[in-house]
Coordinates of C-alpha atoms in Angstrom, one line a residue:
Chain A
M11 CA 0.0 0.3 -0.1
V12 CA 1.3 3.2 -1.1
Q13 CA 0.7 6.6 1.2
V14 CA -1.4 8.8 -0.7
S15 CA 0.1 12.4 -0.2
Y16 CA -2.1 15.2 -0.9
G17 CA 0.6 17.9 -1.2
Q18 CA 1.2 19.7 -4.6
S19 CA 3.9 17.1 -5.2
G20 CA 1.4 14.4 -5.3
A21 CA -0.9 16.0 -7.8
G22 CA 2.3 17.2 -9.8
R23 CA 3.4 13.4 -10.0
I24 CA 0.2 12.5 -11.2
W25 CA -0.2 15.1 -13.8
R26 CA 3.4 14.1 -15.1
R27 CA 2.7 10.7 -15.4
F28 CA -0.8 11.8 -16.9
R29 CA 0.8 13.9 -19.3
N30 CA 3.1 10.9 -20.9
H31 CA -0.3 9.2 -22.2
K32 CA -0.5 11.1 -25.3
L33 CA -4.0 9.9 -26.2
A34 CA -5.1 10.9 -22.9
V35 CA -3.9 14.3 -23.3
M36 CA -6.0 14.6 -26.7
G37 CA -9.0 13.1 -24.7
L38 CA -8.5 15.8 -22.1
A39 CA -8.7 18.3 -24.7
V40 CA -11.7 16.7 -26.2
I41 CA -13.5 17.0 -23.0
I42 CA -12.9 20.6 -22.1
M43 CA -14.0 21.3 -25.7
L44 CA -17.2 19.4 -25.1
V45 CA -17.8 21.0 -21.7
F46 CA -17.2 24.3 -23.4
C47 CA -19.6 23.6 -26.0
A48 CA -22.4 22.6 -23.3
L49 CA -21.9 25.7 -21.2
F50 CA -21.8 28.2 -24.0
A51 CA -24.1 26.6 -26.5
P52 CA -26.5 29.6 -26.6
F53 CA -23.6 32.0 -27.4
I54 CA -21.8 29.4 -29.9
A55 CA -24.5 27.8 -32.0
P56 CA -25.4 29.8 -34.9
H57 CA -29.2 29.0 -34.6
E58 CA -32.0 28.1 -32.3
P59 CA -31.4 24.3 -32.3
T60 CA -35.4 23.8 -32.5
K61 CA -36.3 26.7 -34.5
I62 CA -37.9 25.5 -37.8
G63 CA -36.7 27.0 -40.8
K64 CA -37.6 27.4 -44.4
E65 CA -35.0 25.3 -45.8
F66 CA -35.7 21.4 -45.5
E67 CA -32.9 19.1 -45.6
S68 CA -30.3 21.7 -47.5
P69 CA -26.9 20.6 -47.7
P70 CA -24.2 22.3 -45.7
S71 CA -23.6 26.3 -47.0
G72 CA -22.5 29.6 -45.6
Q73 CA -25.6 30.0 -43.5
Y74 CA -25.9 26.4 -42.4
L75 CA -22.4 24.9 -42.1
L76 CA -23.6 21.4 -41.2
G77 CA -26.9 21.5 -43.5
T78 CA -30.3 21.2 -42.1
D79 CA -32.6 18.3 -41.0
Q80 CA -35.9 16.9 -41.9
V81 CA -37.8 19.9 -40.9
G82 CA -35.2 22.8 -41.5
R83 CA -33.5 23.1 -38.0
D84 CA -29.7 23.4 -38.4
V85 CA -27.6 20.5 -37.9
L86 CA -24.6 22.7 -36.3
S87 CA -26.7 24.1 -33.9
R88 CA -28.6 20.8 -32.7
L89 CA -25.0 19.1 -32.4
I90 CA -23.8 21.9 -29.9
F91 CA -27.1 21.7 -27.7
A92 CA -26.5 18.2 -27.8
A93 CA -23.4 18.0 -26.1
R94 CA -25.2 19.3 -23.0
I95 CA -27.8 16.2 -22.8
S96 CA -24.7 13.4 -23.5
L97 CA -22.5 15.1 -21.0
S98 CA -25.6 15.6 -18.1
V99 CA -26.3 11.7 -18.9
G100 CA -22.7 10.9 -18.6
I101 CA -21.8 12.6 -15.8
G102 CA -25.4 12.8 -13.8
A103 CA -25.8 9.0 -14.2
T104 CA -22.3 8.1 -13.2
A105 CA -22.3 10.2 -10.1
I106 CA -25.3 8.7 -8.8
A107 CA -24.3 5.1 -9.4
T108 CA -20.9 6.2 -7.9
L109 CA -22.6 7.6 -4.8
W110 CA -24.7 4.6 -4.0
G111 CA -22.0 2.4 -5.3
I112 CA -19.7 3.7 -2.7
L113 CA -22.3 3.9 0.4
L114 CA -23.2 0.2 -0.5
G115 CA -19.9 -1.2 -0.8
L116 CA -18.3 0.5 2.0
E117 CA -21.3 -1.0 4.1
A118 CA -20.8 -4.5 2.7
G119 CA -17.1 -4.7 3.0
Y120 CA -16.8 -2.9 6.3
F121 CA -19.8 -4.8 8.2
G122 CA -19.4 -8.0 6.4
G123 CA -21.9 -11.0 7.7
I124 CA -25.3 -10.6 6.6
T125 CA -25.3 -6.9 5.4
D126 CA -22.5 -8.2 3.1
M127 CA -24.4 -11.1 1.8
F128 CA -27.7 -9.2 1.3
I129 CA -26.2 -6.3 -0.7
M130 CA -24.0 -8.4 -2.9
R131 CA -26.7 -10.9 -3.7
I132 CA -28.8 -7.8 -4.7
A133 CA -26.1 -6.6 -6.5
D134 CA -25.8 -10.0 -8.5
V135 CA -29.6 -9.7 -9.4
F136 CA -29.0 -6.3 -10.9
M137 CA -25.7 -7.5 -12.6
S138 CA -27.4 -10.5 -14.4
F139 CA -29.7 -8.5 -16.7
P140 CA -28.2 -7.0 -19.6
M141 CA -28.2 -3.4 -18.5
L142 CA -29.4 -1.8 -21.7
I143 CA -32.5 -4.2 -21.8
L144 CA -33.4 -3.5 -18.5
I145 CA -33.2 0.0 -19.3
M146 CA -35.1 0.1 -22.1
V147 CA -37.8 -1.8 -20.5
V148 CA -38.0 0.6 -17.6
S149 CA -37.7 3.6 -19.8
S150 CA -40.6 2.3 -21.9
I151 CA -42.6 2.2 -19.0
V152 CA -42.1 4.7 -16.6
G153 CA -41.5 7.2 -19.7
S154 CA -38.4 8.5 -21.5
G155 CA -36.8 11.9 -21.1
L156 CA -33.7 13.5 -20.0
S157 CA -33.8 13.3 -16.0
R158 CA -35.5 9.9 -16.3
I159 CA -32.8 8.4 -18.0
I160 CA -30.0 10.0 -15.8
F161 CA -32.1 8.4 -12.9
I162 CA -32.8 5.0 -14.3
M163 CA -28.9 4.8 -15.5
G164 CA -27.8 5.8 -12.1
V165 CA -30.4 3.5 -10.1
L166 CA -29.2 0.4 -12.3
G167 CA -25.5 1.4 -12.2
W168 CA -24.4 0.8 -8.6
P169 CA -23.1 -2.8 -8.9
Q170 CA -20.3 -2.3 -10.3
V171 CA -19.1 0.2 -8.3
A172 CA -20.3 -1.2 -5.3
R173 CA -18.2 -4.4 -6.2
L174 CA -15.0 -2.4 -6.5
V175 CA -15.3 -0.6 -3.3
R176 CA -16.0 -3.5 -1.4
G177 CA -13.3 -5.5 -2.8
N178 CA -10.7 -2.6 -1.5
V179 CA -12.4 -2.4 1.8
L180 CA -11.9 -5.6 2.5
S181 CA -8.0 -5.4 2.0
I182 CA -8.0 -1.7 3.6
K183 CA -9.8 -2.8 6.8
E184 CA -7.3 -5.5 7.7
M185 CA -4.8 -2.5 7.3
D186 CA -2.5 -1.5 10.5
Y187 CA -4.0 2.3 10.2
T188 CA -7.5 1.2 10.2
K189 CA -6.9 -1.3 13.3
S190 CA -5.2 1.7 15.1
A191 CA -8.6 4.3 14.0
V192 CA -10.9 1.4 15.2
T193 CA -8.5 1.2 18.7
L194 CA -8.5 4.8 18.9
G195 CA -12.2 4.5 19.5
F196 CA -13.3 6.5 16.2
T197 CA -16.9 6.4 15.2
T198 CA -17.9 4.0 12.3
Q199 CA -18.6 6.9 10.2
R200 CA -15.0 8.6 10.9
I201 CA -13.3 5.4 9.6
L202 CA -15.3 4.8 6.8
F203 CA -15.4 8.2 5.2
L204 CA -12.1 9.5 6.5
H205 CA -9.6 6.5 7.0
I206 CA -10.9 4.0 4.3
L207 CA -12.7 5.8 1.4
P208 CA -9.6 8.2 0.7
N209 CA -7.8 5.0 0.3
T210 CA -10.0 3.5 -2.5
I211 CA -10.7 6.6 -4.4
S212 CA -8.2 6.2 -7.3
P213 CA -9.8 2.9 -8.8
I214 CA -13.2 4.5 -8.3
L215 CA -12.0 7.9 -10.1
V216 CA -11.3 5.6 -12.9
Q217 CA -14.2 3.2 -13.0
A218 CA -16.2 6.4 -12.8
T219 CA -14.4 7.7 -16.0
F220 CA -15.1 4.8 -18.0
G221 CA -18.6 4.7 -16.6
V222 CA -19.2 8.3 -18.1
A223 CA -18.4 6.8 -21.8
R224 CA -20.4 4.0 -21.1
A225 CA -23.4 6.1 -19.9
I226 CA -22.8 8.3 -23.0
I227 CA -23.0 5.4 -25.4
M228 CA -26.1 4.1 -23.6
E229 CA -27.9 7.3 -23.6
S230 CA -27.2 7.5 -27.4
A231 CA -28.3 3.9 -28.2
L232 CA -31.5 4.5 -26.3
S233 CA -32.1 7.8 -27.8
F234 CA -31.5 6.2 -31.3
L235 CA -34.1 3.6 -30.3
G236 CA -36.6 6.3 -29.5
L237 CA -36.7 5.4 -25.7
G238 CA -34.4 8.2 -24.8
V239 CA -34.2 11.8 -25.0
N240 CA -37.2 12.8 -27.2
P241 CA -37.2 15.3 -30.1
P242 CA -37.7 18.4 -30.4
A243 CA -34.5 18.3 -27.9
A244 CA -31.6 17.6 -29.7
S245 CA -29.5 14.5 -28.8
W246 CA -26.8 12.8 -30.7
G247 CA -28.5 9.2 -30.5
N248 CA -32.0 10.7 -31.8
M249 CA -30.4 13.0 -34.5
L250 CA -29.3 9.6 -36.1
T251 CA -32.4 7.7 -35.9
D252 CA -33.8 9.5 -39.2
A253 CA -30.8 8.4 -40.8
Q254 CA -32.1 4.6 -40.9
S255 CA -34.0 5.5 -43.9
L256 CA -32.1 4.3 -47.0
T257 CA -32.5 8.2 -48.7
T258 CA -31.0 10.2 -45.9
L259 CA -28.3 7.5 -45.4
T260 CA -27.2 7.6 -49.1
E261 CA -28.0 11.1 -50.3
R262 CA -27.5 13.4 -46.9
P263 CA -24.6 12.3 -44.9
W264 CA -24.4 15.5 -43.2
L265 CA -27.3 14.2 -41.2
W266 CA -25.8 11.3 -39.8
L267 CA -22.1 11.5 -40.3
P268 CA -21.8 14.4 -37.5
P269 CA -24.0 12.9 -35.0
G270 CA -22.0 9.8 -35.0
I271 CA -18.7 11.2 -34.7
M272 CA -19.5 13.4 -31.9
I273 CA -20.9 10.3 -30.0
L274 CA -17.6 8.3 -31.2
L275 CA -15.2 11.5 -30.2
S276 CA -16.6 11.8 -26.8
V277 CA -16.8 8.2 -26.0
L278 CA -13.3 7.7 -26.9
A279 CA -12.3 11.0 -25.1
F280 CA -13.5 9.6 -21.7
N281 CA -12.5 6.1 -22.6
F282 CA -8.7 7.5 -22.8
V283 CA -8.7 9.8 -20.0
G284 CA -10.1 7.0 -17.8
D285 CA -7.1 4.5 -18.8
G286 CA -4.3 7.9 -18.7
L287 CA -5.6 8.3 -15.0
R288 CA -5.3 4.3 -14.4
D289 CA -1.7 4.7 -15.2
A290 CA -1.2 7.8 -13.4
L291 CA -2.8 6.9 -10.3
D292 CA -1.5 3.5 -10.3
P293 CA 1.2 3.4 -7.7
K294 CA 3.2 0.5 -9.2
S295 CA 3.5 2.5 -12.6
I296 CA 7.1 3.4 -13.2
E297 CA 8.2 7.0 -13.9
Chain B
M21 CA -16.6 -30.4 -8.4
K22 CA -19.8 -31.9 -8.7
N23 CA -21.0 -30.5 -5.6
Y24 CA -19.7 -27.2 -6.6
I25 CA -21.5 -27.0 -9.7
I26 CA -24.6 -28.4 -8.0
R27 CA -24.4 -25.7 -5.1
R28 CA -24.0 -23.2 -7.9
L29 CA -27.1 -24.2 -9.5
L30 CA -28.8 -23.6 -6.6
I31 CA -27.7 -20.3 -5.9
M32 CA -29.3 -19.2 -9.2
I33 CA -32.7 -20.1 -8.2
P34 CA -33.2 -17.2 -5.4
I35 CA -31.5 -15.0 -7.7
L36 CA -33.6 -16.1 -10.7
I37 CA -36.6 -15.3 -8.5
G38 CA -35.3 -11.9 -7.2
V39 CA -34.7 -11.0 -11.1
S40 CA -38.2 -12.1 -12.4
F41 CA -39.7 -10.3 -9.0
V42 CA -38.1 -6.9 -10.0
V43 CA -39.0 -7.0 -13.6
F44 CA -42.6 -8.4 -12.9
F45 CA -43.4 -5.1 -10.8
I46 CA -41.6 -2.7 -12.8
I47 CA -43.3 -4.2 -16.0
H48 CA -46.7 -4.1 -14.2
L49 CA -46.8 -0.8 -12.2
A50 CA -46.7 0.9 -15.6
P51 CA -49.4 3.1 -16.1
G52 CA -51.9 2.1 -18.5
S53 CA -52.5 -1.5 -19.9
P54 CA -51.4 -3.5 -22.6
V55 CA -55.0 -3.8 -23.6
D56 CA -55.3 0.1 -24.6
L57 CA -53.2 -1.1 -27.4
M58 CA -55.2 -4.2 -28.4
I59 CA -58.6 -2.5 -28.2
S60 CA -60.2 -0.9 -31.4
P61 CA -62.5 2.3 -30.5
T62 CA -65.7 0.6 -31.0
M63 CA -65.3 -2.1 -28.4
T64 CA -67.6 -1.7 -25.4
P65 CA -66.4 -1.4 -21.7
E66 CA -67.8 -4.7 -21.3
S67 CA -65.6 -6.5 -24.0
R68 CA -62.6 -4.7 -22.6
A69 CA -63.3 -6.0 -19.4
A70 CA -63.5 -9.5 -20.6
L71 CA -60.3 -9.2 -22.3
E72 CA -58.8 -7.9 -19.5
H73 CA -59.9 -10.9 -17.5
N74 CA -59.3 -13.4 -20.0
L75 CA -55.5 -12.0 -20.0
G76 CA -55.5 -12.3 -16.2
L77 CA -54.9 -8.3 -15.7
D78 CA -57.7 -7.7 -13.5
A79 CA -56.3 -9.9 -10.5
P80 CA -54.2 -7.9 -7.8
L81 CA -50.7 -7.8 -9.1
Y82 CA -49.3 -10.0 -6.1
R83 CA -51.7 -12.7 -7.4
Q84 CA -50.8 -12.1 -10.9
Y85 CA -47.3 -12.6 -9.8
F86 CA -47.6 -15.7 -7.9
T87 CA -49.9 -17.0 -10.5
W88 CA -47.1 -16.5 -13.1
L89 CA -44.4 -18.0 -11.0
G90 CA -46.4 -21.0 -10.2
N91 CA -46.8 -21.5 -14.1
V92 CA -42.9 -21.3 -14.8
I93 CA -42.4 -23.7 -12.0
R94 CA -44.6 -26.2 -14.1
G95 CA -42.6 -25.2 -17.3
N96 CA -45.6 -22.7 -18.6
L97 CA -43.8 -19.2 -19.3
G98 CA -47.5 -17.9 -20.4
Y99 CA -49.2 -16.7 -24.1
S100 CA -47.9 -13.9 -25.9
F101 CA -50.5 -11.1 -25.9
T102 CA -50.0 -10.4 -29.6
S103 CA -49.6 -13.4 -31.2
Y104 CA -51.3 -15.9 -28.5
R105 CA -48.8 -18.1 -28.9
P106 CA -46.7 -20.1 -26.1
V107 CA -43.8 -17.6 -25.1
A108 CA -41.5 -20.5 -24.8
E109 CA -42.0 -21.2 -28.4
V110 CA -42.1 -17.6 -29.4
I111 CA -38.5 -17.4 -27.8
A112 CA -37.1 -20.5 -28.6
E113 CA -37.8 -19.8 -32.8
R114 CA -35.6 -16.7 -32.1
I115 CA -32.6 -18.0 -30.4
P116 CA -30.8 -19.6 -32.9
A117 CA -30.3 -16.6 -35.2
T118 CA -29.0 -14.8 -32.2
F119 CA -26.7 -17.7 -30.9
L120 CA -25.2 -17.5 -34.5
L121 CA -24.8 -14.2 -34.8
M122 CA -23.0 -13.8 -31.3
G123 CA -21.3 -17.1 -31.8
S124 CA -19.8 -16.2 -34.6
A125 CA -18.6 -12.7 -33.6
F126 CA -17.3 -14.1 -30.1
V127 CA -15.0 -16.7 -32.0
A128 CA -14.0 -13.9 -34.8
G129 CA -13.3 -11.2 -32.4
L130 CA -10.8 -13.6 -30.2
L131 CA -9.3 -14.8 -33.3
I132 CA -8.7 -10.8 -34.4
A133 CA -7.8 -9.5 -30.5
I134 CA -5.5 -12.8 -29.6
P135 CA -2.9 -12.4 -32.1
L136 CA -3.1 -8.3 -31.5
G137 CA -3.0 -8.4 -28.0
V138 CA -0.1 -10.8 -27.8
A139 CA 2.0 -9.1 -30.6
S140 CA 1.2 -5.6 -29.0
S141 CA 2.5 -6.9 -25.5
L142 CA 5.5 -8.1 -26.9
K143 CA 6.9 -5.0 -28.0
P144 CA 4.9 -2.2 -25.6
H145 CA 5.2 1.2 -26.7
S146 CA 6.2 0.6 -30.4
L147 CA 4.6 1.9 -33.1
F148 CA 2.4 -1.3 -33.5
D149 CA 1.3 -1.3 -29.9
Y150 CA 0.0 2.4 -30.4
G151 CA -2.0 0.8 -33.4
A152 CA -3.2 -1.7 -31.5
T153 CA -4.2 0.1 -28.4
F154 CA -6.3 3.0 -30.9
L155 CA -8.0 0.0 -32.7
A156 CA -9.0 -1.5 -29.5
F157 CA -10.5 1.9 -27.9
F158 CA -12.1 2.6 -31.2
G159 CA -14.0 -1.2 -31.0
V160 CA -15.1 -0.1 -27.4
S161 CA -15.9 3.3 -28.1
A162 CA -17.7 3.0 -31.5
P163 CA -21.8 3.0 -30.8
N164 CA -22.9 -0.2 -32.8
F165 CA -25.7 1.7 -34.6
F166 CA -23.0 4.2 -35.8
L167 CA -20.9 1.4 -37.0
G168 CA -23.8 -0.4 -38.6
L169 CA -25.1 2.4 -40.3
G170 CA -21.2 3.1 -41.6
L171 CA -21.3 -0.5 -42.7
I172 CA -24.5 -0.5 -44.5
F173 CA -23.4 2.7 -46.3
I174 CA -20.0 1.4 -47.4
F175 CA -20.8 -1.9 -48.2
C176 CA -24.6 -2.1 -49.3
I177 CA -25.0 1.1 -50.9
K178 CA -21.8 2.1 -52.1
L179 CA -20.2 -1.3 -53.2
R180 CA -23.2 -3.5 -53.2
W181 CA -21.4 -6.4 -51.6
F182 CA -23.6 -7.5 -48.8
P183 CA -27.7 -7.3 -48.2
S184 CA -28.3 -4.7 -45.3
S185 CA -31.2 -6.7 -43.6
G186 CA -32.7 -10.0 -42.8
M187 CA -31.1 -13.3 -42.5
F188 CA -32.2 -14.7 -45.8
T189 CA -33.1 -13.1 -49.4
L190 CA -36.8 -12.7 -49.6
G191 CA -38.0 -15.2 -52.0
G192 CA -34.7 -16.6 -52.4
G193 CA -33.9 -20.1 -51.9
G194 CA -32.5 -19.9 -48.4
G195 CA -29.7 -22.0 -47.4
V196 CA -26.4 -21.6 -45.4
L197 CA -24.5 -19.3 -47.9
D198 CA -27.4 -16.9 -48.3
A199 CA -27.4 -16.5 -44.3
A200 CA -23.6 -16.2 -44.3
R201 CA -24.1 -13.4 -46.6
H202 CA -26.4 -11.7 -44.7
M203 CA -24.5 -12.4 -41.3
V204 CA -21.3 -10.6 -42.6
L205 CA -22.2 -7.0 -41.6
P206 CA -24.1 -7.2 -38.5
G207 CA -21.3 -10.0 -37.2
A208 CA -18.7 -7.3 -38.3
V209 CA -20.2 -4.8 -36.0
L210 CA -20.4 -6.9 -32.9
T211 CA -16.5 -8.4 -33.7
I212 CA -15.0 -4.8 -33.8
N213 CA -17.0 -4.5 -30.4
I214 CA -15.8 -7.6 -29.3
S215 CA -12.2 -7.9 -30.4
G216 CA -11.7 -4.3 -29.0
R217 CA -12.4 -5.4 -25.5
F218 CA -10.3 -8.2 -25.7
I219 CA -7.1 -6.9 -27.2
R220 CA -6.7 -4.7 -24.2
Y221 CA -7.5 -7.8 -21.7
I222 CA -4.8 -9.8 -23.4
R223 CA -2.1 -7.2 -23.8
S224 CA -2.4 -6.3 -20.2
S225 CA -2.5 -10.1 -19.0
M226 CA 0.4 -11.1 -21.1
L227 CA 2.3 -8.1 -19.9
D228 CA 1.8 -9.2 -16.0
I229 CA 3.2 -12.6 -17.2
L230 CA 6.3 -11.6 -19.3
H231 CA 8.5 -10.5 -17.0
Q232 CA 7.9 -13.9 -14.8
D233 CA 10.8 -16.1 -13.8
Y234 CA 9.8 -19.1 -15.1
L235 CA 9.9 -17.4 -18.6
R236 CA 13.3 -16.4 -18.2
T237 CA 14.3 -20.0 -17.0
A238 CA 12.3 -21.2 -20.6
A239 CA 14.4 -18.8 -22.6
A240 CA 17.5 -20.2 -20.7
K241 CA 17.1 -23.6 -21.2
G242 CA 16.7 -23.0 -25.1
V243 CA 13.0 -23.2 -25.4
P244 CA 12.2 -21.6 -28.8
F245 CA 10.6 -18.3 -28.4
F246 CA 7.0 -18.8 -30.0
S247 CA 6.4 -22.0 -28.0
R248 CA 8.0 -20.0 -24.8
I249 CA 5.0 -17.4 -25.8
S250 CA 2.2 -19.4 -27.1
I251 CA 2.4 -22.5 -24.5
H252 CA 4.3 -21.0 -21.2
A253 CA 3.0 -17.3 -21.4
F254 CA -0.7 -17.5 -23.2
R255 CA -2.0 -20.3 -21.2
N256 CA -1.3 -18.2 -18.2
A257 CA -2.6 -15.1 -19.6
L258 CA -5.6 -17.0 -20.5
L259 CA -6.9 -17.1 -16.9
P260 CA -8.0 -13.6 -16.4
L261 CA -9.6 -13.7 -20.1
I262 CA -11.8 -16.5 -19.3
T263 CA -13.1 -14.4 -16.5
L264 CA -13.4 -11.3 -18.4
A265 CA -15.1 -13.2 -21.3
G266 CA -17.8 -14.3 -19.1
L267 CA -18.5 -11.0 -18.0
E268 CA -18.5 -10.0 -21.5
I269 CA -22.0 -12.0 -21.9
P270 CA -24.4 -9.3 -20.6
T271 CA -22.8 -6.5 -22.6
L272 CA -22.8 -8.9 -25.8
L273 CA -26.6 -9.3 -25.2
S274 CA -27.1 -5.8 -25.1
G275 CA -25.0 -5.1 -28.3
A276 CA -27.2 -7.6 -30.1
V277 CA -30.3 -5.8 -29.4
V278 CA -29.4 -2.8 -31.3
T279 CA -27.5 -4.4 -33.8
E280 CA -30.2 -6.8 -34.7
Q281 CA -32.6 -3.7 -34.6
I282 CA -30.4 -2.4 -37.7
F283 CA -30.0 -5.1 -39.6
A284 CA -33.5 -6.6 -39.4
W285 CA -31.4 -9.7 -37.8
P286 CA -34.7 -11.9 -36.7
G287 CA -33.0 -12.8 -33.3
I288 CA -33.6 -12.1 -29.7
G289 CA -32.8 -8.8 -29.7
R290 CA -35.3 -7.8 -32.2
L291 CA -38.0 -10.0 -30.2
T292 CA -37.1 -7.7 -27.3
M293 CA -37.5 -4.5 -29.0
D294 CA -40.9 -5.4 -30.5
S295 CA -42.3 -7.0 -27.1
I296 CA -41.5 -3.6 -25.4
L297 CA -42.9 -1.5 -28.0
L298 CA -46.1 -3.7 -27.9
R299 CA -45.9 -4.2 -24.3
D300 CA -46.2 -7.8 -24.8
Y301 CA -45.4 -8.7 -21.0
P302 CA -45.4 -12.5 -21.0
V303 CA -42.6 -12.3 -23.6
L304 CA -40.9 -9.5 -22.0
M305 CA -41.0 -11.6 -19.0
G306 CA -39.9 -14.7 -20.4
L307 CA -36.7 -12.8 -22.4
N308 CA -35.8 -11.2 -19.2
M309 CA -35.6 -14.7 -17.3
M310 CA -33.8 -16.1 -20.4
S311 CA -31.2 -13.5 -20.4
A312 CA -30.2 -13.4 -16.9
M313 CA -30.2 -17.4 -16.9
M314 CA -27.9 -17.4 -19.6
V315 CA -25.9 -14.6 -17.8
L316 CA -25.7 -16.9 -14.9
L317 CA -25.0 -20.0 -16.8
A318 CA -21.9 -18.2 -18.6
S319 CA -20.5 -17.3 -15.3
L320 CA -20.8 -20.6 -13.9
I321 CA -19.1 -21.8 -17.3
T322 CA -16.5 -19.2 -16.7
D323 CA -15.6 -20.7 -13.4
I324 CA -15.5 -24.3 -14.4
L325 CA -13.4 -23.5 -17.3
Y326 CA -11.2 -21.6 -14.9
G327 CA -10.6 -24.7 -13.0
I328 CA -9.9 -26.4 -16.3
A329 CA -7.2 -24.3 -17.1
D330 CA -5.7 -23.4 -13.9
P331 CA -5.2 -27.0 -12.0
R332 CA -4.5 -25.0 -8.8
I333 CA -7.9 -24.2 -8.2
K334 CA -9.6 -26.7 -6.7
Y335 CA -13.8 -26.1 -6.2
R336 CA -15.1 -27.8 -3.4

């Protein structure tokens, strides 16, 4: 076990290692760009994303840089606004899942016995569904929409995190520093959150970064199938839905290529950053 | 070993009951009723009530659940709301198509991933390694509906090499070759996803092993390079791989849903999508139970294979 130091030197060392991973640095740049688009979408977008214009399916031109869609909305503006959807689903769902996973994983690992049995068997139940199918069923039933999708994916995503946390807690609770904290009579809460949690935070962070990538892919698949974010709100997934028609696919590539590329780029970016973080945070990795 | 398998199979029962409980209540707590989709505007309230009664939808929810569970234990999964055929039959006729697609993609994915993963672990941080890493991340990150559309665009529309949908040519004679031609594109989508995952796994588990002492010993006593890698190293790298392969099964099933939807492949995935849209509760329940069972069985088989690959592991 390597002592985690919180000073400037620790963060600096992690950043130095992270920088060595070229793809991760590129991923970080893409993410920063996406966040920028999401935050300032109304200022960057040349048109209103839901405004119906006069020109239908016009190819890219000076006025509409990426052309217009079936009802004359500007594709570029919709693309920029959709960054908001993807990022909020990715980060929101992962945050909920990670929070739940941490709490339940800490409980299961630290208390053991019946608590552990109970929590992990429920985790087994949730992990034995194909995630996408379960989310499809739930969202077709409770209804789709942005906040619902975030909630459903967040609530169903906790078992992976819980397993990871539980495994780490099992080894950390045998460490001398945990035992001495118990001997000193600290409250369980304090031990769990101040002594155990900080020492398992790096794998959680790595897992969460990959989780964001997974959530973005899942949201776009759901929206693509019509069970996620619904039009007129723009999501990269639902922008691709209409490309299933043969004429769009053959004759209007500006309608389906850009949103597809955006999904690919953002998922790649989060996966690369996750990989870079894993290398950078791994105490075993060589400088 | 036998006891271990029996115990694992017994543990599956409460998990499957848990799964059925969760899914049943989620499905039935939905506002509205599947009857809404079946009635015509001219139907009287009486005949609507009769229809609900026939389908067993008027009983209290917990009673419906126990009726369903009782029937399942007796081997009856119920009848489809839309086609009125037994659920088991409806699902069974879709299974071969999905297994064929997933199985071929799985094998093809491994055949691509193993050489690439092993080769990139032999020369880490080389140009080849970076290429393989990039390919791996691309395979994991490319959404399969976008990949599918891209492949259709290139290979069906531009090159006209492969058909874009279905399993057999309409009005054609059918046959193995026809199905194979239809399978190339959906299979390619899944293969890209799968090989992407495995390249990384194989690379990192090979990297862990290549520095072990026994490999240096093997080199010292003059074992040729190829058998050192393939027999000494790869066999040991196989262990974590088997576990990970088992864990991929649920992801693979999810991927199949989307892929089958795009390529109109007549398998489980499309059936799932259709029964979600038509609110065919019995079929949906059956599908969820089946996929949960597949996932659990896959993890059991994974553990058994693990024991075979690593003689040090004893199951009791």
